[in-house]
Tab-separated table of C-alpha atoms in Angstrom:
chain	number	residue	atom	x	y	z
A	964	UNK	CA	-4.867	-27.864	6.127
A	965	UNK	CA	-5.752	-25.996	9.312
A	966	UNK	CA	-9.045	-24.897	10.283
A	967	UNK	CA	-11.019	-21.794	8.605
A	968	UNK	CA	-13.303	-19.221	10.474
A	969	UNK	CA	-15.565	-16.682	9.354
A	970	UNK	CA	-14.080	-13.591	8.615
A	971	UNK	CA	-15.244	-9.845	10.203
A	972	UNK	CA	-17.652	-9.183	7.513
A	973	UNK	CA	-19.415	-12.399	7.932
A	974	UNK	CA	-19.182	-12.808	4.159
A	975	UNK	CA	-15.791	-14.901	3.726
A	976	UNK	CA	-13.892	-17.755	5.290
A	977	UNK	CA	-10.475	-17.047	6.655
A	978	UNK	CA	-7.794	-19.637	7.336
A	979	UNK	CA	-6.683	-19.396	11.121
A	980	UNK	CA	-2.916	-20.558	10.607
A	981	UNK	CA	-1.841	-16.913	9.442
A	982	UNK	CA	1.572	-17.511	10.734
A	983	UNK	CA	2.295	-20.718	8.869
A	984	UNK	CA	0.438	-20.605	5.854
A	985	UNK	CA	2.504	-20.818	2.799
A	986	UNK	CA	-0.479	-19.267	0.812
A	987	UNK	CA	-0.981	-16.200	3.236
A	988	UNK	CA	2.650	-15.735	3.243
A	989	UNK	CA	2.883	-15.841	-0.508
A	990	UNK	CA	-0.206	-13.363	-0.425
A	991	UNK	CA	1.463	-11.083	2.010
A	992	UNK	CA	4.681	-10.802	0.011
A	993	UNK	CA	2.704	-10.025	-3.065
A	994	UNK	CA	0.791	-7.222	-1.339
A	995	UNK	CA	3.742	-6.158	0.206
A	996	UNK	CA	5.798	-5.643	-3.102
A	997	UNK	CA	2.918	-4.065	-4.883
A	998	UNK	CA	3.746	-0.753	-6.575
A	999	UNK	CA	1.198	1.396	-4.316
A	1000	UNK	CA	3.133	0.005	-1.293
A	1001	UNK	CA	6.817	-1.126	-0.939
A	1002	UNK	CA	6.957	-1.146	-4.967
A	1003	UNK	CA	9.456	-4.018	-4.849
A	1004	UNK	CA	10.379	-4.315	-9.047
A	1005	UNK	CA	10.733	-8.083	-9.848
A	1006	UNK	CA	8.598	-9.450	-6.878
A	1007	UNK	CA	5.296	-10.349	-8.666
A	1008	UNK	CA	3.238	-13.547	-7.933
A	1009	UNK	CA	5.301	-15.995	-9.529
A	1010	UNK	CA	8.611	-14.707	-7.718
A	1011	UNK	CA	6.717	-14.780	-4.550
A	1012	UNK	CA	5.424	-18.079	-5.083
A	1013	UNK	CA	9.153	-19.436	-5.910
A	1014	UNK	CA	10.510	-17.986	-2.826
A	1015	UNK	CA	8.046	-19.380	-0.492
A	1016	UNK	CA	8.022	-22.854	-1.808
A	1017	UNK	CA	11.892	-22.792	-1.587
A	1018	UNK	CA	11.884	-21.870	1.920
A	1019	UNK	CA	14.032	-18.980	1.260
A	1020	UNK	CA	11.283	-16.778	2.267
A	1021	UNK	CA	9.175	-17.457	5.958
A	1022	UNK	CA	8.692	-13.893	6.527
A	1023	UNK	CA	8.379	-10.573	5.263
A	1024	UNK	CA	11.569	-9.660	6.662
A	1025	UNK	CA	13.629	-12.528	4.777
A	1026	UNK	CA	13.257	-10.834	1.742
A	1027	UNK	CA	16.046	-8.399	3.112
A	1028	UNK	CA	18.247	-11.402	4.186
A	1029	UNK	CA	18.060	-12.785	0.314
A	1030	UNK	CA	21.454	-13.312	-1.388
A	1031	UNK	CA	22.181	-13.656	-5.195
A	1032	UNK	CA	23.769	-17.217	-4.811
A	1033	UNK	CA	20.291	-18.264	-3.395
A	1034	UNK	CA	18.381	-16.841	-6.018
A	1035	UNK	CA	20.100	-17.963	-8.899
A	1036	UNK	CA	19.758	-21.661	-7.611
A	1037	UNK	CA	16.046	-20.905	-7.983
A	1038	UNK	CA	14.136	-22.373	-11.586
A	1039	UNK	CA	13.893	-19.572	-13.945
A	1040	UNK	CA	15.883	-16.905	-11.972
A	1041	UNK	CA	18.861	-16.039	-13.962
A	1042	UNK	CA	21.607	-14.023	-12.873
A	1043	UNK	CA	20.144	-10.604	-14.421
A	1044	UNK	CA	16.625	-11.405	-12.510
A	1045	UNK	CA	18.285	-12.087	-9.348
A	1046	UNK	CA	20.110	-9.080	-9.286
A	1047	UNK	CA	16.891	-6.837	-10.511
A	1048	UNK	CA	15.083	-8.463	-7.366
A	1049	UNK	CA	17.565	-7.581	-4.962
A	1050	UNK	CA	17.798	-4.062	-6.422
A	1051	UNK	CA	14.144	-3.875	-6.078
A	1052	UNK	CA	14.064	-5.306	-2.611
A	1053	UNK	CA	17.081	-2.592	-1.523
A	1054	UNK	CA	15.326	0.240	-2.767
A	1055	UNK	CA	12.141	-0.835	-0.935
A	1056	UNK	CA	13.960	0.145	2.407
A	1057	UNK	CA	13.691	3.748	1.728
A	1058	UNK	CA	9.798	4.134	1.007
A	1059	UNK	CA	9.105	5.477	4.402
A	1060	UNK	CA	6.755	4.474	7.082
A	1061	UNK	CA	3.204	5.321	5.572
A	1062	UNK	CA	3.992	2.656	2.712
A	1063	UNK	CA	5.596	0.181	5.111
A	1064	UNK	CA	2.160	0.320	7.196
A	1065	UNK	CA	0.182	0.249	4.127
A	1066	UNK	CA	2.061	-3.314	3.222
A	1067	UNK	CA	2.224	-5.049	6.501
A	1068	UNK	CA	-1.032	-6.602	6.015
A	1069	UNK	CA	-2.454	-5.527	8.936
A	1070	UNK	CA	-6.230	-5.613	9.062
A	1071	UNK	CA	-8.291	-2.452	8.373
A	1072	UNK	CA	-5.088	-0.610	6.816
A	1073	UNK	CA	-4.338	-0.001	3.544
A	1074	UNK	CA	-2.868	2.403	0.869
A	1075	UNK	CA	-5.301	4.996	2.448
A	1076	UNK	CA	-4.827	4.529	6.052
A	1077	UNK	CA	-1.175	3.930	6.228
A	1078	UNK	CA	-0.115	7.468	5.162
A	1079	UNK	CA	-2.841	8.652	7.314
A	1080	UNK	CA	-0.980	6.644	10.615
A	1081	UNK	CA	2.567	7.771	9.580
A	1082	UNK	CA	1.180	11.864	9.402
A	1083	UNK	CA	0.031	11.100	12.767
A	1084	UNK	CA	2.866	8.929	14.246
A	1085	UNK	CA	5.738	9.894	11.976
A	1086	UNK	CA	8.285	7.176	13.364
A	1087	UNK	CA	7.833	3.590	14.331
A	1088	UNK	CA	8.582	4.342	17.883
A	1089	UNK	CA	5.933	6.775	18.718
A	1090	UNK	CA	3.815	4.471	16.821
A	1091	UNK	CA	4.680	1.355	18.911
A	1092	UNK	CA	4.026	3.823	22.204
A	1093	UNK	CA	0.370	4.950	21.262
A	1094	UNK	CA	-2.530	3.711	23.284
A	1095	UNK	CA	-5.440	2.581	21.352
A	1096	UNK	CA	-6.878	5.475	22.503
A	1097	UNK	CA	-4.166	7.713	20.697
A	1098	UNK	CA	-4.887	5.411	17.590
A	1099	UNK	CA	-8.750	5.944	17.780
A	1100	UNK	CA	-8.399	9.835	17.617
A	1101	UNK	CA	-6.353	9.495	13.969
A	1102	UNK	CA	-8.991	10.897	11.620
A	1103	UNK	CA	-11.090	8.256	10.002
A	1104	UNK	CA	-9.763	5.914	12.302
A	1105	UNK	CA	-12.020	4.910	15.424
A	1106	UNK	CA	-11.685	1.980	17.761
A	1107	UNK	CA	-12.201	-1.165	15.228
A	1108	UNK	CA	-9.128	0.329	13.167
A	1109	UNK	CA	-7.137	1.345	16.380
A	1110	UNK	CA	-7.778	-2.098	17.853
A	1111	UNK	CA	-6.317	-3.921	14.407
A	1112	UNK	CA	-3.109	-1.606	14.632
A	1113	UNK	CA	-2.615	-2.014	18.554
A	1114	UNK	CA	-2.876	-6.048	18.372
A	1115	UNK	CA	-0.652	-6.215	15.270
A	1116	UNK	CA	2.053	-4.227	16.796
A	1117	UNK	CA	1.776	-5.964	20.564
A	1118	UNK	CA	1.393	-9.188	19.082
A	1119	UNK	CA	5.099	-11.577	19.210
A	1120	UNK	CA	4.647	-11.616	15.359
A	1121	UNK	CA	4.168	-8.033	14.889
A	1122	UNK	CA	7.175	-7.028	17.384
A	1123	UNK	CA	9.403	-9.800	15.862
A	1124	UNK	CA	8.903	-8.164	12.451
A	1125	UNK	CA	9.486	-4.510	13.314
A	1126	UNK	CA	12.325	-5.426	15.009
A	1127	UNK	CA	13.849	-7.371	11.844
A	1128	UNK	CA	12.519	-4.631	9.338
A	1129	UNK	CA	14.779	-2.196	11.966
A	1130	UNK	CA	17.979	-4.369	11.547
A	1131	UNK	CA	17.220	-4.755	7.658
A	1132	UNK	CA	17.694	-0.782	7.487
A	1133	UNK	CA	13.895	-0.414	6.592
A	1134	UNK	CA	13.032	3.500	7.059
A	1135	UNK	CA	10.424	3.534	9.921
A	1136	UNK	CA	10.023	7.159	9.596
A	1137	UNK	CA	7.885	9.723	7.548
A	1138	UNK	CA	8.810	12.755	6.368
A	1139	UNK	CA	5.736	15.121	7.172
A	1140	UNK	CA	5.564	18.467	5.350
A	1141	UNK	CA	5.249	21.179	7.701
A	1142	UNK	CA	2.038	23.267	8.406
A	1143	UNK	CA	1.504	25.756	5.931
A	1144	UNK	CA	2.249	29.625	7.021
A	1145	UNK	CA	-0.917	31.264	8.684
A	1146	UNK	CA	-2.483	34.250	6.811
């Protein structure tokens, strides 16, 4: 029911109610849970729709607040399915910053650029402290991608999400391999 606007490419229409649109939330949850991103077993399209429709999940951080008692009350969610979903959500906490950045639905960042950003800024605090110029200097980034990342993390919604994911125990560091020895 919200107005739409022309997207950045000029080829798609975008809903302007990004924070409150149930369809966009469902899409973000599905994207977050993908194997290449946070790899949450048991969280596909049908389950994401169920979680949003029931009101149990209103943000990505709500995934980490789910309780088994809540899940078994949902249609087509038995005891085993609920436990498998909770186990998958718990396992996703340890995926690391690169995969988390890929999963957050930041414009212009995905499976390729999330890990690159995490290599340049191997913990969330360093990333949050980075200027737009610092971000633009990351290999293959430039000012447009840097602006998207900066805006995301400095918006009230982005700051709240980071705080809530941190409180949930989601790993916000990246294990960076040391450079090879010279020679």
